[in-house]
Amino acid sequence: MSEKARGILIVFSGFSGSGKGTIVRELISRYRSYYSLSVSATTRLPRATEKDGREYFFKTREEFEKMIEKKELIEYALYVDNYYGTPKAYVEEQLDAGKDVILEIEMQGAGKVKEMFPDALLMFVAPPDAQTLKERLLGRGTEELQVVEARLSRAYEEAFLVEAYDYLLINDTVDRCVEEFHSIVRNEHRKVLRNQEFITRIKEELKDFSKGE
């Protein structure tokens, strides 16, 4: 029996308000055995309900900077005086276990991930149109109009970076988007480039039959 195939690293980005978090939560709820959501490391203090290794790997600033020095992070950023980053060891462990690992990150980090993992799958989610995006941001009811306008302005800038991604998902309904996401990843596993080990093995096995009768 062959070993379980290595998982695929999936970078998942999208405009603010496009529904990334909702899609990922529903995807993992439906297909928990297939996917693992990457756990980030951070220097911020844990909240009362958070557990180390579940929401985040909580690190001191010194520990985090040592991770940077040792190149133990796939990507990282400094945000409001705290570091956030993706530990390489955790991702590799999940991929080796055959899990498809989802990195829900900003577009700026996608390029860094692609440099370290050239076979990473980059997926971008967008609403059906700009008006829908605005309505979803306003519908949250958690931000001032000025903040919503800033997010829409940022989305315009991000729209010029979408072509660097492999697949585009249109989030008209969460259900359809989740199933499309899962279908794309399943098909990606069957690409010839991701099955070189099998191809090499079957060629060796067939060699004995190539000598004729």
Tab-separated table of C-alpha atoms in Angstrom:
chain	number	residue	atom	x	y	z
A	1	MET	CA	0.000	0.000	0.000
A	2	SER	CA	1.402	3.431	-0.939
A	3	GLU	CA	1.951	6.124	1.643
A	4	LYS	CA	-0.551	8.944	1.955
A	5	ALA	CA	0.145	11.680	-0.600
A	6	ARG	CA	1.678	14.906	0.644
A	7	GLY	CA	-0.810	17.708	1.202
A	8	ILE	CA	-1.063	20.916	-0.805
A	9	LEU	CA	-0.284	24.311	0.707
A	10	ILE	CA	-3.166	26.666	-0.121
A	11	VAL	CA	-2.839	30.436	0.130
A	12	PHE	CA	-6.339	31.894	0.509
A	13	SER	CA	-6.780	35.648	0.114
A	14	GLY	CA	-9.585	38.009	-0.741
A	15	PHE	CA	-10.936	41.515	-0.340
A	16	SER	CA	-12.012	42.527	3.150
A	17	GLY	CA	-15.705	41.602	3.276
A	18	SER	CA	-15.430	38.847	0.647
A	19	GLY	CA	-16.224	36.125	3.204
A	20	LYS	CA	-12.828	34.404	3.567
A	21	GLY	CA	-13.291	33.482	7.213
A	22	THR	CA	-16.825	32.184	6.732
A	23	ILE	CA	-15.767	30.042	3.764
A	24	VAL	CA	-12.797	28.533	5.620
A	25	ARG	CA	-14.876	27.738	8.729
A	26	GLU	CA	-17.563	26.025	6.649
A	27	LEU	CA	-14.997	24.174	4.530
A	28	ILE	CA	-13.257	22.710	7.572
A	29	SER	CA	-16.601	21.908	9.192
A	30	ARG	CA	-17.610	19.838	6.149
A	31	TYR	CA	-14.230	18.345	5.241
A	32	ARG	CA	-12.256	18.269	8.488
A	33	SER	CA	-10.311	15.144	7.503
A	34	TYR	CA	-8.906	16.866	4.392
A	35	TYR	CA	-7.824	20.269	5.651
A	36	SER	CA	-5.766	21.941	8.334
A	37	LEU	CA	-5.893	25.672	9.010
A	38	SER	CA	-2.407	26.998	9.632
A	39	VAL	CA	-1.815	28.278	13.162
A	40	SER	CA	0.110	31.549	13.237
A	41	ALA	CA	2.697	32.642	15.773
A	42	THR	CA	2.311	36.028	17.474
A	43	THR	CA	3.898	38.163	20.161
A	44	ARG	CA	0.595	39.598	21.369
A	45	LEU	CA	-0.783	38.394	24.681
A	46	PRO	CA	-3.416	35.630	24.593
A	47	ARG	CA	-7.028	36.556	25.307
A	48	ALA	CA	-8.924	34.776	28.079
A	49	THR	CA	-10.510	32.184	25.761
A	50	GLU	CA	-7.402	31.516	23.648
A	51	LYS	CA	-5.124	28.509	24.027
A	52	ASP	CA	-1.506	28.220	22.916
A	53	GLY	CA	-1.274	26.059	19.790
A	54	ARG	CA	-4.975	26.400	18.984
A	55	GLU	CA	-5.686	30.041	18.054
A	56	TYR	CA	-2.003	31.020	17.955
A	57	PHE	CA	1.454	29.949	19.040
A	58	PHE	CA	2.135	32.674	21.610
A	59	LYS	CA	5.785	33.780	21.646
A	60	THR	CA	7.859	36.419	23.379
A	61	ARG	CA	9.373	39.074	21.147
A	62	GLU	CA	12.799	37.488	21.677
A	63	GLU	CA	11.498	34.025	20.707
A	64	PHE	CA	9.812	35.399	17.598
A	65	GLU	CA	12.895	37.310	16.458
A	66	LYS	CA	14.970	34.153	16.876
A	67	MET	CA	12.481	32.377	14.592
A	68	ILE	CA	13.065	35.133	12.035
A	69	GLU	CA	16.848	34.771	12.317
A	70	LYS	CA	16.677	31.007	11.900
A	71	LYS	CA	14.313	31.361	8.896
A	72	GLU	CA	11.659	29.302	10.688
A	73	LEU	CA	8.802	31.440	9.342
A	74	ILE	CA	7.261	31.259	5.886
A	75	GLU	CA	6.128	34.872	6.162
A	76	TYR	CA	5.713	37.425	8.923
A	77	ALA	CA	4.674	41.023	9.537
A	78	LEU	CA	4.750	43.614	12.299
A	79	TYR	CA	1.239	44.916	12.996
A	80	VAL	CA	0.365	47.381	15.799
A	81	ASP	CA	3.635	46.653	17.646
A	82	ASN	CA	3.148	42.871	17.543
A	83	TYR	CA	4.647	40.272	15.249
A	84	TYR	CA	2.469	37.770	13.357
A	85	GLY	CA	3.877	34.968	11.213
A	86	THR	CA	3.457	31.469	9.803
A	87	PRO	CA	5.746	28.808	11.357
A	88	LYS	CA	7.308	26.627	8.676
A	89	ALA	CA	7.673	23.528	10.915
A	90	TYR	CA	3.939	23.319	11.702
A	91	VAL	CA	2.990	23.671	8.036
A	92	GLU	CA	5.514	21.022	6.935
A	93	GLU	CA	4.255	18.636	9.630
A	94	GLN	CA	0.658	18.965	8.435
A	95	LEU	CA	1.606	18.628	4.755
A	96	ASP	CA	3.648	15.480	5.470
A	97	ALA	CA	0.615	14.045	7.267
A	98	GLY	CA	-1.340	14.414	4.016
A	99	LYS	CA	-3.384	17.446	5.081
A	100	ASP	CA	-4.067	20.312	2.699
A	101	VAL	CA	-2.972	23.346	4.718
A	102	ILE	CA	-4.853	26.630	4.341
A	103	LEU	CA	-3.048	29.920	4.940
A	104	GLU	CA	-5.649	32.671	5.192
A	105	ILE	CA	-3.329	35.625	4.671
A	106	GLU	CA	-3.101	39.055	3.073
A	107	MET	CA	-2.016	39.362	-0.543
A	108	GLN	CA	1.339	40.873	0.420
A	109	GLY	CA	2.356	37.597	2.076
A	110	ALA	CA	1.333	35.390	-0.848
A	111	GLY	CA	4.470	36.132	-2.844
A	112	LYS	CA	6.713	35.190	0.084
A	113	VAL	CA	4.894	31.869	0.461
A	114	LYS	CA	5.245	31.137	-3.265
A	115	GLU	CA	9.000	31.756	-3.062
A	116	MET	CA	9.420	29.219	-0.260
A	117	PHE	CA	6.807	26.754	-1.591
A	118	PRO	CA	6.795	27.015	-5.428
A	119	ASP	CA	4.041	24.384	-5.689
A	120	ALA	CA	1.692	26.298	-3.359
A	121	LEU	CA	-1.845	26.786	-4.691
A	122	LEU	CA	-2.972	30.429	-4.649
A	123	MET	CA	-6.727	31.037	-4.437
A	124	PHE	CA	-8.523	34.382	-4.318
A	125	VAL	CA	-12.131	35.037	-3.361
A	126	ALA	CA	-14.188	38.026	-4.469
A	127	PRO	CA	-17.855	39.073	-4.308
A	128	PRO	CA	-19.952	39.065	-7.515
A	129	ASP	CA	-19.508	42.859	-7.881
A	130	ALA	CA	-18.228	45.964	-6.099
A	131	GLN	CA	-21.679	47.032	-4.880
A	132	THR	CA	-22.137	43.683	-3.119
A	133	LEU	CA	-18.766	44.138	-1.427
A	134	LYS	CA	-19.794	47.578	-0.144
A	135	GLU	CA	-23.139	46.245	1.112
A	136	ARG	CA	-21.417	43.385	2.967
A	137	LEU	CA	-18.952	45.734	4.634
A	138	LEU	CA	-21.760	48.090	5.671
A	139	GLY	CA	-23.881	45.121	6.746
A	140	ARG	CA	-21.345	44.149	9.391
A	141	GLY	CA	-22.368	47.226	11.335
A	142	THR	CA	-19.081	47.150	13.237
A	143	GLU	CA	-17.139	49.905	11.481
A	144	GLU	CA	-17.480	53.609	10.769
A	145	LEU	CA	-18.264	54.656	7.192
A	146	GLN	CA	-14.753	56.107	6.909
A	147	VAL	CA	-13.243	52.675	7.683
A	148	VAL	CA	-15.510	50.986	5.123
A	149	GLU	CA	-14.442	53.515	2.488
A	150	ALA	CA	-10.782	52.842	3.337
A	151	ARG	CA	-11.343	49.100	2.894
A	152	LEU	CA	-12.989	49.679	-0.491
A	153	SER	CA	-10.075	51.889	-1.551
A	154	ARG	CA	-7.654	49.158	-0.518
A	155	ALA	CA	-9.704	46.587	-2.458
A	156	TYR	CA	-9.237	48.688	-5.602
A	157	GLU	CA	-5.445	48.517	-5.122
A	158	GLU	CA	-5.580	44.779	-4.398
A	159	ALA	CA	-7.567	44.129	-7.589
A	160	PHE	CA	-4.358	44.741	-9.550
A	161	LEU	CA	-2.658	41.827	-7.749
A	162	VAL	CA	-5.298	39.152	-8.349
A	163	GLU	CA	-3.692	37.919	-11.573
A	164	ALA	CA	-0.802	36.468	-9.550
A	165	TYR	CA	-3.226	33.852	-8.156
A	166	ASP	CA	-4.071	30.474	-9.686
A	167	TYR	CA	-7.832	30.390	-9.131
A	168	LEU	CA	-10.596	32.932	-8.606
A	169	LEU	CA	-13.671	32.064	-6.543
A	170	ILE	CA	-16.821	34.198	-6.747
A	171	ASN	CA	-18.625	34.182	-3.415
A	172	ASP	CA	-22.252	34.581	-4.475
A	173	THR	CA	-23.336	31.943	-1.949
A	174	VAL	CA	-21.145	30.362	0.733
A	175	ASP	CA	-22.394	26.848	-0.047
A	176	ARG	CA	-21.458	27.023	-3.735
A	177	CYS	CA	-18.116	28.680	-2.970
A	178	VAL	CA	-17.150	26.016	-0.409
A	179	GLU	CA	-17.950	23.170	-2.797
A	180	GLU	CA	-16.053	24.867	-5.630
A	181	PHE	CA	-13.032	25.353	-3.356
A	182	HIS	CA	-13.032	21.676	-2.381
A	183	SER	CA	-13.480	20.537	-5.986
A	184	ILE	CA	-10.544	22.662	-7.202
A	185	VAL	CA	-8.233	21.234	-4.529
A	186	ARG	CA	-9.308	17.641	-5.241
A	187	ASN	CA	-8.610	18.180	-8.958
A	188	GLU	CA	-5.270	19.808	-8.144
A	189	HIS	CA	-4.162	16.581	-6.455
A	190	ARG	CA	-4.548	14.769	-9.787
A	191	LYS	CA	-2.242	17.080	-11.733
A	192	VAL	CA	0.644	15.202	-13.332
A	193	LEU	CA	3.200	17.580	-11.795
A	194	ARG	CA	1.989	16.594	-8.323
A	195	ASN	CA	2.232	12.869	-9.072
A	196	GLN	CA	5.807	12.415	-10.230
A	197	GLU	CA	6.534	9.820	-7.551
A	198	PHE	CA	3.695	7.606	-8.787
A	199	ILE	CA	4.738	8.037	-12.413
A	200	THR	CA	8.334	7.050	-11.611
A	201	ARG	CA	7.181	4.002	-9.687
A	202	ILE	CA	4.739	2.748	-12.357
A	203	LYS	CA	7.429	3.124	-15.039
A	204	GLU	CA	9.768	0.942	-12.985
A	205	GLU	CA	7.044	-1.649	-12.454
A	206	LEU	CA	6.201	-1.699	-16.168
A	207	LYS	CA	9.829	-2.089	-17.208
A	208	ASP	CA	9.625	-5.853	-16.810
A	209	PHE	CA	6.762	-6.007	-19.336
A	210	SER	CA	8.616	-3.986	-21.950
A	211	LYS	CA	10.873	-6.891	-23.016
A	212	GLY	CA	8.247	-8.473	-25.152
A	213	GLU	CA	6.822	-11.991	-24.947
